[in-house]
């Protein structure tokens, strides 16, 4: 049996905590990256023994495996963090918006394709019944 894919979560705010919880439950949580000391302390209380780093670079220098990164930080940081993770050869799931500028998003797609890495955008709401109904109404011309 192969080892599980281990994922670091960048950002321990409201949405990042959801990713932490789910990945922890799957046994796939490599650690958390958080710049805010109070949030780092909270993650340490919630997940004793889990590595908690102050930067993505620290996570990549960690002895344990970090195969991928979830980016759940403020939107202005998405492009830079995703680019850093892709440069380091990691797969990336970035929360919406992927970037603030289309050219940045295109650059990330090019970078992921060139490196043979996965780059995904979180579109959880796409599957909610209300959003699906809105799309149906728009598509029907109403």
PDB file of N, CA and C in Angstrom, residues 27-97:
ATOM      1  N   UNK A  27      -6.323  11.554   7.524  1.00  0.00           N
ATOM      2  CA  UNK A  27      -4.937  11.148   7.782  1.00  0.00           C
ATOM      3  C   UNK A  27      -3.974  11.699   6.755  1.00  0.00           C
ATOM      4  N   UNK A  28      -4.332  12.828   6.137  1.00  0.00           N
ATOM      5  CA  UNK A  28      -3.536  13.402   5.054  1.00  0.00           C
ATOM      6  C   UNK A  28      -3.032  14.807   5.371  1.00  0.00           C
ATOM      7  N   UNK A  29      -3.086  15.216   6.629  1.00  0.00           N
ATOM      8  CA  UNK A  29      -2.684  16.575   7.003  1.00  0.00           C
ATOM      9  C   UNK A  29      -1.210  16.594   7.380  1.00  0.00           C
ATOM     10  N   UNK A  30      -0.394  17.259   6.552  1.00  0.00           N
ATOM     11  CA  UNK A  30       1.046  17.366   6.804  1.00  0.00           C
ATOM     12  C   UNK A  30       1.349  18.434   7.839  1.00  0.00           C
ATOM     13  N   UNK A  31       0.549  19.489   7.864  1.00  0.00           N
ATOM     14  CA  UNK A  31       0.781  20.594   8.776  1.00  0.00           C
ATOM     15  C   UNK A  31       0.014  21.817   8.328  1.00  0.00           C
ATOM     16  N   UNK A  32       0.204  22.897   9.071  1.00  0.00           N
ATOM     17  CA  UNK A  32      -0.487  24.153   8.780  1.00  0.00           C
ATOM     18  C   UNK A  32       0.527  25.275   8.640  1.00  0.00           C
ATOM     19  N   UNK A  33       0.225  26.196   7.741  1.00  0.00           N
ATOM     20  CA  UNK A  33       1.028  27.401   7.546  1.00  0.00           C
ATOM     21  C   UNK A  33       0.146  28.578   7.914  1.00  0.00           C
ATOM     22  N   UNK A  34       0.613  29.398   8.843  1.00  0.00           N
ATOM     23  CA  UNK A  34      -0.188  30.537   9.302  1.00  0.00           C
ATOM     24  C   UNK A  34       0.749  31.632   9.778  1.00  0.00           C
ATOM     25  N   UNK A  35       0.503  32.869   9.340  1.00  0.00           N
ATOM     26  CA  UNK A  35       1.360  33.986   9.744  1.00  0.00           C
ATOM     27  C   UNK A  35       0.939  34.594  11.072  1.00  0.00           C
ATOM     28  N   UNK A  36      -0.307  34.443  11.452  1.00  0.00           N
ATOM     29  CA  UNK A  36      -0.832  35.034  12.686  1.00  0.00           C
ATOM     30  C   UNK A  36      -0.514  34.121  13.878  1.00  0.00           C
ATOM     31  N   UNK A  37       0.197  34.664  14.865  1.00  0.00           N
ATOM     32  CA  UNK A  37       0.591  33.864  16.020  1.00  0.00           C
ATOM     33  C   UNK A  37      -0.615  33.290  16.761  1.00  0.00           C
ATOM     34  N   UNK A  38      -1.654  34.088  16.962  1.00  0.00           N
ATOM     35  CA  UNK A  38      -2.834  33.599  17.680  1.00  0.00           C
ATOM     36  C   UNK A  38      -3.470  32.418  16.942  1.00  0.00           C
ATOM     37  N   UNK A  39      -3.517  32.490  15.623  1.00  0.00           N
ATOM     38  CA  UNK A  39      -4.079  31.382  14.836  1.00  0.00           C
ATOM     39  C   UNK A  39      -3.176  30.155  14.888  1.00  0.00           C
ATOM     40  N   UNK A  40      -1.850  30.363  14.862  1.00  0.00           N
ATOM     41  CA  UNK A  40      -0.929  29.224  15.003  1.00  0.00           C
ATOM     42  C   UNK A  40      -1.148  28.539  16.344  1.00  0.00           C
ATOM     43  N   UNK A  41      -1.285  29.344  17.396  1.00  0.00           N
ATOM     44  CA  UNK A  41      -1.518  28.778  18.730  1.00  0.00           C
ATOM     45  C   UNK A  41      -2.816  27.976  18.769  1.00  0.00           C
ATOM     46  N   UNK A  42      -3.855  28.484  18.110  1.00  0.00           N
ATOM     47  CA  UNK A  42      -5.132  27.769  18.083  1.00  0.00           C
ATOM     48  C   UNK A  42      -5.001  26.435  17.355  1.00  0.00           C
ATOM     49  N   UNK A  43      -4.285  26.426  16.237  1.00  0.00           N
ATOM     50  CA  UNK A  43      -4.079  25.174  15.500  1.00  0.00           C
ATOM     51  C   UNK A  43      -3.330  24.177  16.378  1.00  0.00           C
ATOM     52  N   UNK A  44      -2.335  24.645  17.108  1.00  0.00           N
ATOM     53  CA  UNK A  44      -1.579  23.746  17.998  1.00  0.00           C
ATOM     54  C   UNK A  44      -2.476  23.160  19.090  1.00  0.00           C
ATOM     55  N   UNK A  45      -3.416  23.966  19.583  1.00  0.00           N
ATOM     56  CA  UNK A  45      -4.354  23.442  20.585  1.00  0.00           C
ATOM     57  C   UNK A  45      -5.312  22.423  19.961  1.00  0.00           C
ATOM     58  N   UNK A  46      -5.780  22.726  18.761  1.00  0.00           N
ATOM     59  CA  UNK A  46      -6.749  21.851  18.099  1.00  0.00           C
ATOM     60  C   UNK A  46      -6.127  20.543  17.598  1.00  0.00           C
ATOM     61  N   UNK A  47      -4.851  20.605  17.200  1.00  0.00           N
ATOM     62  CA  UNK A  47      -4.169  19.450  16.609  1.00  0.00           C
ATOM     63  C   UNK A  47      -2.798  19.278  17.264  1.00  0.00           C
ATOM     64  N   UNK A  48      -2.772  18.817  18.506  1.00  0.00           N
ATOM     65  CA  UNK A  48      -1.496  18.666  19.219  1.00  0.00           C
ATOM     66  C   UNK A  48      -0.511  17.803  18.421  1.00  0.00           C
ATOM     67  N   UNK A  49       0.710  18.286  18.338  1.00  0.00           N
ATOM     68  CA  UNK A  49       1.756  17.552  17.628  1.00  0.00           C
ATOM     69  C   UNK A  49       1.834  17.841  16.144  1.00  0.00           C
ATOM     70  N   UNK A  50       0.840  18.524  15.597  1.00  0.00           N
ATOM     71  CA  UNK A  50       0.856  18.855  14.172  1.00  0.00           C
ATOM     72  C   UNK A  50       1.895  19.943  13.919  1.00  0.00           C
ATOM     73  N   UNK A  51       2.742  19.782  12.899  1.00  0.00           N
ATOM     74  CA  UNK A  51       3.655  20.872  12.558  1.00  0.00           C
ATOM     75  C   UNK A  51       2.871  22.121  12.143  1.00  0.00           C
ATOM     76  N   UNK A  52       3.277  23.254  12.679  1.00  0.00           N
ATOM     77  CA  UNK A  52       2.668  24.540  12.328  1.00  0.00           C
ATOM     78  C   UNK A  52       3.809  25.486  11.983  1.00  0.00           C
ATOM     79  N   UNK A  53       3.786  26.002  10.764  1.00  0.00           N
ATOM     80  CA  UNK A  53       4.870  26.836  10.267  1.00  0.00           C
ATOM     81  C   UNK A  53       4.392  28.259  10.037  1.00  0.00           C
ATOM     82  N   UNK A  54       5.342  29.186  10.042  1.00  0.00           N
ATOM     83  CA  UNK A  54       5.033  30.587   9.800  1.00  0.00           C
ATOM     84  C   UNK A  54       5.112  30.983   8.339  1.00  0.00           C
ATOM     85  N   UNK A  55       5.618  30.078   7.489  1.00  0.00           N
ATOM     86  CA  UNK A  55       5.721  30.376   6.059  1.00  0.00           C
ATOM     87  C   UNK A  55       5.677  29.082   5.259  1.00  0.00           C
ATOM     88  N   UNK A  56       5.337  29.213   4.003  1.00  0.00           N
ATOM     89  CA  UNK A  56       5.318  28.061   3.110  1.00  0.00           C
ATOM     90  C   UNK A  56       6.724  27.499   2.934  1.00  0.00           C
ATOM     91  N   UNK A  57       7.711  28.382   2.888  1.00  0.00           N
ATOM     92  CA  UNK A  57       9.097  27.926   2.784  1.00  0.00           C
ATOM     93  C   UNK A  57       9.481  27.007   3.930  1.00  0.00           C
ATOM     94  N   UNK A  58       9.045  27.346   5.146  1.00  0.00           N
ATOM     95  CA  UNK A  58       9.317  26.479   6.298  1.00  0.00           C
ATOM     96  C   UNK A  58       8.680  25.112   6.100  1.00  0.00           C
ATOM     97  N   UNK A  59       7.472  25.084   5.588  1.00  0.00           N
ATOM     98  CA  UNK A  59       6.783  23.808   5.358  1.00  0.00           C
ATOM     99  C   UNK A  59       7.563  22.946   4.375  1.00  0.00           C
ATOM    100  N   UNK A  60       8.114  23.561   3.331  1.00  0.00           N
ATOM    101  CA  UNK A  60       8.838  22.801   2.318  1.00  0.00           C
ATOM    102  C   UNK A  60      10.187  22.310   2.824  1.00  0.00           C
ATOM    103  N   UNK A  61      10.738  22.953   3.842  1.00  0.00           N
ATOM    104  CA  UNK A  61      12.006  22.514   4.435  1.00  0.00           C
ATOM    105  C   UNK A  61      11.792  21.470   5.531  1.00  0.00           C
ATOM    106  N   UNK A  62      10.552  21.185   5.854  1.00  0.00           N
ATOM    107  CA  UNK A  62      10.183  20.229   6.897  1.00  0.00           C
ATOM    108  C   UNK A  62      10.637  18.823   6.509  1.00  0.00           C
ATOM    109  N   UNK A  63      11.014  18.027   7.501  1.00  0.00           N
ATOM    110  CA  UNK A  63      11.475  16.658   7.243  1.00  0.00           C
ATOM    111  C   UNK A  63      10.385  15.752   6.688  1.00  0.00           C
ATOM    112  N   UNK A  64       9.160  15.938   7.120  1.00  0.00           N
ATOM    113  CA  UNK A  64       8.068  15.082   6.659  1.00  0.00           C
ATOM    114  C   UNK A  64       7.600  15.472   5.273  1.00  0.00           C
ATOM    115  N   UNK A  65       6.835  14.592   4.644  1.00  0.00           N
ATOM    116  CA  UNK A  65       6.370  14.875   3.288  1.00  0.00           C
ATOM    117  C   UNK A  65       5.299  15.967   3.246  1.00  0.00           C
ATOM    118  N   UNK A  66       5.435  16.847   2.287  1.00  0.00           N
ATOM    119  CA  UNK A  66       4.403  17.829   1.948  1.00  0.00           C
ATOM    120  C   UNK A  66       4.223  17.700   0.438  1.00  0.00           C
ATOM    121  N   UNK A  67       3.237  16.900   0.042  1.00  0.00           N
ATOM    122  CA  UNK A  67       3.025  16.610  -1.373  1.00  0.00           C
ATOM    123  C   UNK A  67       2.199  17.671  -2.079  1.00  0.00           C
ATOM    124  N   UNK A  68       1.332  18.324  -1.328  1.00  0.00           N
ATOM    125  CA  UNK A  68       0.454  19.327  -1.904  1.00  0.00           C
ATOM    126  C   UNK A  68       0.122  20.390  -0.889  1.00  0.00           C
ATOM    127  N   UNK A  69      -0.483  21.468  -1.378  1.00  0.00           N
ATOM    128  CA  UNK A  69      -0.818  22.605  -0.527  1.00  0.00           C
ATOM    129  C   UNK A  69      -2.228  23.080  -0.846  1.00  0.00           C
ATOM    130  N   UNK A  70      -3.003  23.308   0.196  1.00  0.00           N
ATOM    131  CA  UNK A  70      -4.280  24.011   0.069  1.00  0.00           C
ATOM    132  C   UNK A  70      -4.011  25.457   0.453  1.00  0.00           C
ATOM    133  N   UNK A  71      -4.410  26.383  -0.392  1.00  0.00           N
ATOM    134  CA  UNK A  71      -4.212  27.802  -0.110  1.00  0.00           C
ATOM    135  C   UNK A  71      -5.563  28.404   0.239  1.00  0.00           C
ATOM    136  N   UNK A  72      -5.714  28.726   1.521  1.00  0.00           N
ATOM    137  CA  UNK A  72      -6.964  29.299   2.048  1.00  0.00           C
ATOM    138  C   UNK A  72      -6.621  30.566   2.817  1.00  0.00           C
ATOM    139  N   UNK A  73      -5.875  31.418   2.170  1.00  0.00           N
ATOM    140  CA  UNK A  73      -5.390  32.674   2.742  1.00  0.00           C
ATOM    141  C   UNK A  73      -6.149  33.833   2.097  1.00  0.00           C
ATOM    142  N   UNK A  74      -5.912  35.070   2.529  1.00  0.00           N
ATOM    143  CA  UNK A  74      -6.559  36.199   1.854  1.00  0.00           C
ATOM    144  C   UNK A  74      -6.223  36.228   0.357  1.00  0.00           C
ATOM    145  N   UNK A  75      -7.198  36.596  -0.446  1.00  0.00           N
ATOM    146  CA  UNK A  75      -7.083  36.543  -1.906  1.00  0.00           C
ATOM    147  C   UNK A  75      -5.832  37.211  -2.475  1.00  0.00           C
ATOM    148  N   UNK A  76      -5.386  38.356  -1.951  1.00  0.00           N
ATOM    149  CA  UNK A  76      -4.187  38.965  -2.535  1.00  0.00           C
ATOM    150  C   UNK A  76      -2.928  38.102  -2.430  1.00  0.00           C
ATOM    151  N   UNK A  77      -2.930  37.086  -1.572  1.00  0.00           N
ATOM    152  CA  UNK A  77      -1.754  36.221  -1.408  1.00  0.00           C
ATOM    153  C   UNK A  77      -1.805  34.975  -2.289  1.00  0.00           C
ATOM    154  N   UNK A  78      -2.930  34.691  -2.908  1.00  0.00           N
ATOM    155  CA  UNK A  78      -3.103  33.435  -3.633  1.00  0.00           C
ATOM    156  C   UNK A  78      -2.077  33.229  -4.741  1.00  0.00           C
ATOM    157  N   UNK A  79      -1.885  34.215  -5.603  1.00  0.00           N
ATOM    158  CA  UNK A  79      -0.992  34.040  -6.754  1.00  0.00           C
ATOM    159  C   UNK A  79       0.429  33.725  -6.306  1.00  0.00           C
ATOM    160  N   UNK A  80       0.943  34.480  -5.362  1.00  0.00           N
ATOM    161  CA  UNK A  80       2.318  34.266  -4.914  1.00  0.00           C
ATOM    162  C   UNK A  80       2.520  32.933  -4.234  1.00  0.00           C
ATOM    163  N   UNK A  81       1.592  32.552  -3.368  1.00  0.00           N
ATOM    164  CA  UNK A  81       1.726  31.276  -2.666  1.00  0.00           C
ATOM    165  C   UNK A  81       1.570  30.095  -3.619  1.00  0.00           C
ATOM    166  N   UNK A  82       0.621  30.183  -4.533  1.00  0.00           N
ATOM    167  CA  UNK A  82       0.437  29.100  -5.507  1.00  0.00           C
ATOM    168  C   UNK A  82       1.673  28.961  -6.386  1.00  0.00           C
ATOM    169  N   UNK A  83       2.226  30.084  -6.840  1.00  0.00           N
ATOM    170  CA  UNK A  83       3.433  30.038  -7.671  1.00  0.00           C
ATOM    171  C   UNK A  83       4.591  29.410  -6.900  1.00  0.00           C
ATOM    172  N   UNK A  84       4.737  29.767  -5.639  1.00  0.00           N
ATOM    173  CA  UNK A  84       5.804  29.203  -4.814  1.00  0.00           C
ATOM    174  C   UNK A  84       5.640  27.689  -4.681  1.00  0.00           C
ATOM    175  N   UNK A  85       4.431  27.240  -4.395  1.00  0.00           N
ATOM    176  CA  UNK A  85       4.190  25.803  -4.244  1.00  0.00           C
ATOM    177  C   UNK A  85       4.460  25.059  -5.553  1.00  0.00           C
ATOM    178  N   UNK A  86       4.028  25.620  -6.668  1.00  0.00           N
ATOM    179  CA  UNK A  86       4.273  24.982  -7.962  1.00  0.00           C
ATOM    180  C   UNK A  86       5.764  24.933  -8.273  1.00  0.00           C
ATOM    181  N   UNK A  87       6.499  26.003  -7.975  1.00  0.00           N
ATOM    182  CA  UNK A  87       7.958  26.014  -8.173  1.00  0.00           C
ATOM    183  C   UNK A  87       8.633  24.910  -7.367  1.00  0.00           C
ATOM    184  N   UNK A  88       8.067  24.645  -6.195  1.00  0.00           N
ATOM    185  CA  UNK A  88       8.623  23.613  -5.312  1.00  0.00           C
ATOM    186  C   UNK A  88       8.136  22.211  -5.680  1.00  0.00           C
ATOM    187  N   UNK A  89       7.371  22.112  -6.766  1.00  0.00           N
ATOM    188  CA  UNK A  89       6.941  20.810  -7.255  1.00  0.00           C
ATOM    189  C   UNK A  89       5.749  20.213  -6.532  1.00  0.00           C
ATOM    190  N   UNK A  90       4.947  21.057  -5.897  1.00  0.00           N
ATOM    191  CA  UNK A  90       3.776  20.570  -5.165  1.00  0.00           C
ATOM    192  C   UNK A  90       2.505  20.808  -5.967  1.00  0.00           C
ATOM    193  N   UNK A  91       1.519  19.947  -5.741  1.00  0.00           N
ATOM    194  CA  UNK A  91       0.190  20.183  -6.272  1.00  0.00           C
ATOM    195  C   UNK A  91      -0.488  21.256  -5.437  1.00  0.00           C
ATOM    196  N   UNK A  92      -1.452  21.957  -6.026  1.00  0.00           N
ATOM    197  CA  UNK A  92      -2.078  23.098  -5.353  1.00  0.00           C
ATOM    198  C   UNK A  92      -3.595  23.065  -5.526  1.00  0.00           C
ATOM    199  N   UNK A  93      -4.299  23.256  -4.409  1.00  0.00           N
ATOM    200  CA  UNK A  93      -5.723  23.586  -4.417  1.00  0.00           C
ATOM    201  C   UNK A  93      -5.809  24.986  -3.838  1.00  0.00           C
ATOM    202  N   UNK A  94      -6.249  25.930  -4.638  1.00  0.00           N
ATOM    203  CA  UNK A  94      -6.350  27.316  -4.180  1.00  0.00           C
ATOM    204  C   UNK A  94      -7.822  27.695  -4.097  1.00  0.00           C
ATOM    205  N   UNK A  95      -8.187  28.319  -3.005  1.00  0.00           N
ATOM    206  CA  UNK A  95      -9.569  28.765  -2.842  1.00  0.00           C
ATOM    207  C   UNK A  95      -9.850  29.938  -3.775  1.00  0.00           C
ATOM    208  N   UNK A  96     -11.133  30.202  -3.993  1.00  0.00           N
ATOM    209  CA  UNK A  96     -11.556  31.315  -4.839  1.00  0.00           C
ATOM    210  C   UNK A  96     -11.242  32.643  -4.150  1.00  0.00           C
ATOM    211  N   UNK A  97     -10.929  33.648  -4.895  1.00  0.00           N
ATOM    212  CA  UNK A  97     -10.571  33.614  -6.306  1.00  0.00           C
ATOM    213  C   UNK A  97      -9.159  33.065  -6.471  1.00  0.00           C
TER     214      UNK A  97
END
